Amino acid sequence: GENVGLHLPTLSVQEGDNSIINCAYSNSASDYFIWYKQESGKGPQFIIDIRSNMDKRQGQRVTVLLNKTVKHLSLQIAATQPGDSAVYFCAEPKSDNYGQNFVFGPGTRLSVLP
Amino acid sequence: EAGVAQSPRYKIIEKRQSVAFWCNPISGHATLYWYQQILGQGPKLLIQFQNNGVVDDSQLPKDRFSAERLKGVDSTLKIQPAKLEDSAVYLCASSLVGFKNEQFFGPGTRLTVL
């Protein structure tokens, strides 16, 4: 079955530093990945996605890197701000024959220290 | 644009009681998802609808959970009877047709079963 997991369940960074959140996936056939941010008391919010034909994709202050050789994703947040404090999830498509939807990893909690 | 609406936001019940959650997706979104998010874990898909048809309910505990989307818009998720392990946040999300379209999540309903 799918195994979308994270190396670090919690991450604390100083405000202004860069953050790196990691994610391992097990399905080598996955062709699309998403990162979500979930703030306390809210539903997950889309941050950025990447297709498997890319190694890197940049957004505003965020970069996602994909290493298909080792089945690893990372989310980099530049100049981390207090508003970045949240739980971050990576997600990949389900690999079964049911409907088209996603499997979420367990998440990493990012705490930004003043 | 109005987001995904869910109600109630919080619900406390005793085990063996019944409970229902309501979701109103973003206007025009044909695909609707219900997720269960246990504390400290990523969201787990319970059921996916496209219009009023079920696309994937492979992870829905059908002996106690049911969901419907009769007119292809609003949806309700019901638990009957509830167990202690059903304590979780129940998230509703919607998207345009095509699973790689962004899913927009509601704020969730936090259920506590005593």
Tab-separated table of C-alpha atoms in Angstrom:
chain	number	residue	atom	x	y	z
A	1	GLY	CA	0.000	0.000	0.000
A	2	GLU	CA	0.903	3.640	-0.083
A	3	ASN	CA	3.382	5.002	2.429
A	4	VAL	CA	3.724	8.726	2.457
A	5	GLY	CA	5.681	9.695	5.515
A	6	LEU	CA	7.803	12.417	7.016
A	7	HIS	CA	11.260	12.139	8.537
A	8	LEU	CA	10.686	14.719	11.280
A	9	PRO	CA	7.400	15.081	13.101
A	10	THR	CA	8.341	18.481	14.589
A	11	LEU	CA	10.611	21.274	13.445
A	12	SER	CA	11.502	24.480	15.274
A	13	VAL	CA	13.225	27.332	13.434
A	14	GLN	CA	14.171	30.895	14.238
A	15	GLU	CA	12.189	33.611	12.554
A	16	GLY	CA	14.016	34.662	9.408
A	17	ASP	CA	15.797	31.346	8.933
A	18	ASN	CA	14.993	28.918	6.161
A	19	SER	CA	12.922	25.803	6.890
A	20	ILE	CA	13.180	22.435	5.207
A	21	ILE	CA	10.424	19.873	5.633
A	22	ASN	CA	10.974	16.392	4.259
A	23	CYS	CA	8.688	13.677	2.951
A	24	ALA	CA	9.355	10.131	1.778
A	25	TYR	CA	7.026	8.277	-0.532
A	26	SER	CA	6.947	4.639	-1.515
A	27	ASN	CA	5.078	4.496	-4.822
A	28	SER	CA	7.625	5.031	-7.584
A	29	ALA	CA	4.764	5.368	-10.087
A	30	SER	CA	3.373	8.492	-8.403
A	31	ASP	CA	3.460	11.321	-10.906
A	32	TYR	CA	2.148	14.226	-8.874
A	33	PHE	CA	2.669	15.541	-5.372
A	34	ILE	CA	1.117	18.288	-3.304
A	35	TRP	CA	2.143	20.137	-0.172
A	36	TYR	CA	-0.548	21.386	2.176
A	37	LYS	CA	-0.387	23.737	5.159
A	38	GLN	CA	-2.816	23.307	8.032
A	39	GLU	CA	-3.118	25.995	10.666
A	40	SER	CA	-4.710	25.273	14.008
A	41	GLY	CA	-8.477	24.961	13.755
A	42	LYS	CA	-8.510	25.160	9.968
A	43	GLY	CA	-8.613	22.765	7.068
A	44	PRO	CA	-5.517	22.067	4.963
A	45	GLN	CA	-4.611	24.706	2.404
A	46	PHE	CA	-2.820	24.026	-0.877
A	47	ILE	CA	0.702	25.456	-0.992
A	48	ILE	CA	2.409	24.088	-4.056
A	49	ASP	CA	2.423	21.048	-6.299
A	50	ILE	CA	4.961	19.337	-8.511
A	51	ARG	CA	4.723	16.831	-11.322
A	52	SER	CA	7.175	13.978	-11.642
A	53	ASN	CA	8.692	15.378	-14.826
A	54	MET	CA	10.133	18.205	-12.731
A	55	ASP	CA	12.888	18.253	-10.096
A	56	LYS	CA	12.110	21.644	-8.661
A	57	ARG	CA	9.285	24.104	-8.533
A	58	GLN	CA	9.291	27.521	-6.935
A	59	GLY	CA	6.489	29.581	-5.523
A	60	GLN	CA	6.396	32.649	-3.367
A	61	ARG	CA	8.984	31.963	-0.622
A	62	VAL	CA	8.482	28.208	-1.087
A	63	THR	CA	10.358	25.686	-3.178
A	64	VAL	CA	9.571	22.021	-3.606
A	65	LEU	CA	12.296	19.603	-4.603
A	66	LEU	CA	11.626	16.115	-5.938
A	67	ASN	CA	14.222	13.361	-5.971
A	68	LYS	CA	12.666	10.410	-7.776
A	69	THR	CA	15.771	8.268	-7.346
A	70	VAL	CA	15.305	8.071	-3.581
A	71	LYS	CA	11.564	8.861	-3.598
A	72	HIS	CA	11.956	11.987	-1.533
A	73	LEU	CA	10.238	15.349	-1.482
A	74	SER	CA	11.181	18.445	0.401
A	75	LEU	CA	9.477	21.767	1.023
A	76	GLN	CA	11.754	24.719	1.586
A	77	ILE	CA	10.404	27.903	3.117
A	78	ALA	CA	12.619	30.954	2.813
A	79	ALA	CA	12.825	33.577	5.562
A	80	THR	CA	10.378	31.750	7.805
A	81	GLN	CA	7.775	33.980	9.417
A	82	PRO	CA	5.517	33.477	12.460
A	83	GLY	CA	2.589	32.980	10.099
A	84	ASP	CA	4.324	29.902	8.726
A	85	SER	CA	3.735	28.057	12.007
A	86	ALA	CA	1.482	25.158	11.067
A	87	VAL	CA	1.455	21.459	10.235
A	88	TYR	CA	2.666	20.643	6.745
A	89	PHE	CA	1.531	17.566	4.825
A	90	CYS	CA	2.734	16.043	1.605
A	91	ALA	CA	0.259	14.041	-0.447
A	92	GLU	CA	0.522	11.671	-3.393
A	93	PRO	CA	-2.143	9.975	-5.538
A	94	LYS	CA	-3.624	6.731	-4.302
A	95	SER	CA	-2.282	3.817	-6.281
A	96	ASP	CA	-5.353	1.616	-6.227
A	97	ASN	CA	-8.038	1.343	-8.877
A	98	TYR	CA	-10.656	3.308	-7.005
A	99	GLY	CA	-11.409	6.938	-7.573
A	100	GLN	CA	-8.711	9.443	-8.154
A	101	ASN	CA	-7.694	11.024	-4.894
A	102	PHE	CA	-4.750	11.429	-2.553
A	103	VAL	CA	-2.980	9.852	0.388
A	104	PHE	CA	-1.680	12.284	2.995
A	105	GLY	CA	1.448	11.808	5.043
A	106	PRO	CA	1.375	12.151	8.848
A	107	GLY	CA	2.561	15.762	8.791
A	108	THR	CA	5.352	17.873	10.285
A	109	ARG	CA	4.645	20.602	12.798
A	110	LEU	CA	6.664	23.736	12.107
A	111	SER	CA	7.161	26.117	15.037
A	112	VAL	CA	8.694	29.510	14.355
A	113	LEU	CA	10.613	30.928	17.301
A	114	PRO	CA	10.822	34.716	17.814
B	1	GLU	CA	-15.677	33.485	-3.552
B	2	ALA	CA	-17.259	31.683	-0.591
B	3	GLY	CA	-15.315	28.733	0.717
B	4	VAL	CA	-16.440	25.271	1.772
B	5	ALA	CA	-18.913	25.537	4.636
B	6	GLN	CA	-19.290	22.914	7.340
B	7	SER	CA	-21.504	22.613	10.372
B	8	PRO	CA	-21.478	22.145	13.219
B	9	ARG	CA	-17.931	23.190	14.095
B	10	TYR	CA	-17.899	21.162	17.293
B	11	LYS	CA	-19.939	18.222	18.530
B	12	ILE	CA	-19.726	16.193	21.716
B	13	ILE	CA	-21.717	12.978	22.002
B	14	GLU	CA	-21.684	9.800	24.015
B	15	LYS	CA	-20.719	6.478	22.483
B	16	ARG	CA	-23.541	4.645	20.735
B	17	GLN	CA	-25.256	7.941	19.892
B	18	SER	CA	-25.740	9.178	16.340
B	19	VAL	CA	-24.329	12.307	14.748
B	20	ALA	CA	-24.532	14.026	11.375
B	21	PHE	CA	-22.277	16.548	9.699
B	22	TRP	CA	-23.184	18.875	6.866
B	23	CYS	CA	-21.045	20.267	4.052
B	24	ASN	CA	-21.765	22.880	1.394
B	25	PRO	CA	-19.027	22.865	-1.265
B	26	ILE	CA	-17.841	25.739	-3.389
B	27	SER	CA	-20.357	26.560	-6.085
B	28	GLY	CA	-19.613	24.696	-9.299
B	29	HIS	CA	-17.387	22.072	-7.710
B	30	ALA	CA	-18.643	18.686	-8.851
B	31	THR	CA	-16.255	16.657	-6.699
B	32	LEU	CA	-16.737	16.463	-2.937
B	33	TYR	CA	-14.622	14.624	-0.397
B	34	TRP	CA	-15.079	13.676	3.245
B	35	TYR	CA	-11.931	13.067	5.287
B	36	GLN	CA	-11.350	11.883	8.832
B	37	GLN	CA	-8.392	13.444	10.628
B	38	ILE	CA	-7.422	11.856	13.918
B	39	LEU	CA	-5.316	14.052	16.193
B	40	GLY	CA	-1.668	14.018	15.129
B	41	GLN	CA	-2.327	12.324	11.797
B	42	GLY	CA	-2.920	13.353	8.217
B	43	PRO	CA	-6.416	13.395	6.736
B	44	LYS	CA	-7.744	10.020	5.612
B	45	LEU	CA	-10.277	9.890	2.794
B	46	LEU	CA	-13.616	8.394	3.762
B	47	ILE	CA	-15.647	8.983	0.632
B	48	GLN	CA	-15.452	10.851	-2.669
B	49	PHE	CA	-18.449	11.985	-4.708
B	50	GLN	CA	-18.645	13.264	-8.235
B	51	ASN	CA	-21.945	15.077	-8.547
B	52	ASN	CA	-24.338	12.736	-6.701
B	53	GLY	CA	-22.450	9.517	-7.442
B	54	VAL	CA	-19.922	7.773	-5.238
B	55	VAL	CA	-16.471	7.477	-6.802
B	56	ASP	CA	-14.579	5.934	-3.877
B	57	ASP	CA	-15.883	4.745	-0.529
B	58	SER	CA	-13.307	2.019	-0.029
B	59	GLN	CA	-12.190	3.401	3.350
B	60	LEU	CA	-15.637	4.226	4.713
B	61	PRO	CA	-16.634	1.960	7.648
B	62	LYS	CA	-19.976	1.160	6.130
B	63	ASP	CA	-21.340	-0.639	9.173
B	64	ARG	CA	-21.606	2.693	10.981
B	65	PHE	CA	-20.798	5.507	8.545
B	66	SER	CA	-22.990	6.705	5.715
B	67	ALA	CA	-22.870	9.695	3.411
B	68	GLU	CA	-25.082	11.141	0.752
B	69	ARG	CA	-25.095	13.940	-1.775
B	70	LEU	CA	-28.580	13.611	-3.148
B	71	LYS	CA	-28.758	16.689	-5.373
B	72	GLY	CA	-25.079	16.816	-6.223
B	73	VAL	CA	-24.448	19.878	-4.080
B	74	ASP	CA	-24.687	19.646	-0.276
B	75	SER	CA	-23.577	16.502	1.490
B	76	THR	CA	-24.148	14.904	4.872
B	77	LEU	CA	-21.982	12.391	6.682
B	78	LYS	CA	-23.586	10.314	9.422
B	79	ILE	CA	-22.180	8.066	12.121
B	80	GLN	CA	-24.537	5.610	13.799
B	81	PRO	CA	-23.662	4.392	16.377
B	82	ALA	CA	-20.546	6.329	17.316
B	83	LYS	CA	-17.539	4.705	18.958
B	84	LEU	CA	-14.802	6.286	21.049
B	85	GLU	CA	-12.318	5.873	18.187
B	86	ASP	CA	-14.487	8.063	15.958
B	87	SER	CA	-13.251	11.120	17.854
B	88	ALA	CA	-11.579	13.186	15.151
B	89	VAL	CA	-11.964	16.201	12.919
B	90	TYR	CA	-14.163	15.529	9.907
B	91	LEU	CA	-13.080	17.595	6.934
B	92	CYS	CA	-15.029	18.266	3.792
B	93	ALA	CA	-13.285	19.362	0.608
B	94	SER	CA	-14.408	20.148	-2.911
B	95	SER	CA	-12.773	20.541	-6.284
B	96	LEU	CA	-13.487	20.835	-9.959
B	97	VAL	CA	-13.678	17.537	-11.832
B	98	GLY	CA	-10.262	15.954	-12.258
B	99	PHE	CA	-8.406	14.916	-9.157
B	100	LYS	CA	-5.356	17.012	-9.882
B	101	ASN	CA	-7.492	20.083	-9.492
B	102	GLU	CA	-6.899	21.842	-6.206
B	103	GLN	CA	-9.004	20.631	-3.310
B	104	PHE	CA	-10.448	23.369	-1.114
B	105	PHE	CA	-11.064	22.314	2.455
B	106	GLY	CA	-13.643	23.487	4.924
B	107	PRO	CA	-12.765	24.250	8.569
B	108	GLY	CA	-13.873	20.816	9.733
B	109	THR	CA	-16.125	19.504	12.470
B	110	ARG	CA	-14.387	18.408	15.643
B	111	LEU	CA	-16.190	15.363	17.066
B	112	THR	CA	-15.592	14.151	20.591
B	113	VAL	CA	-17.124	10.810	21.579
B	114	LEU	CA	-17.280	10.215	25.329
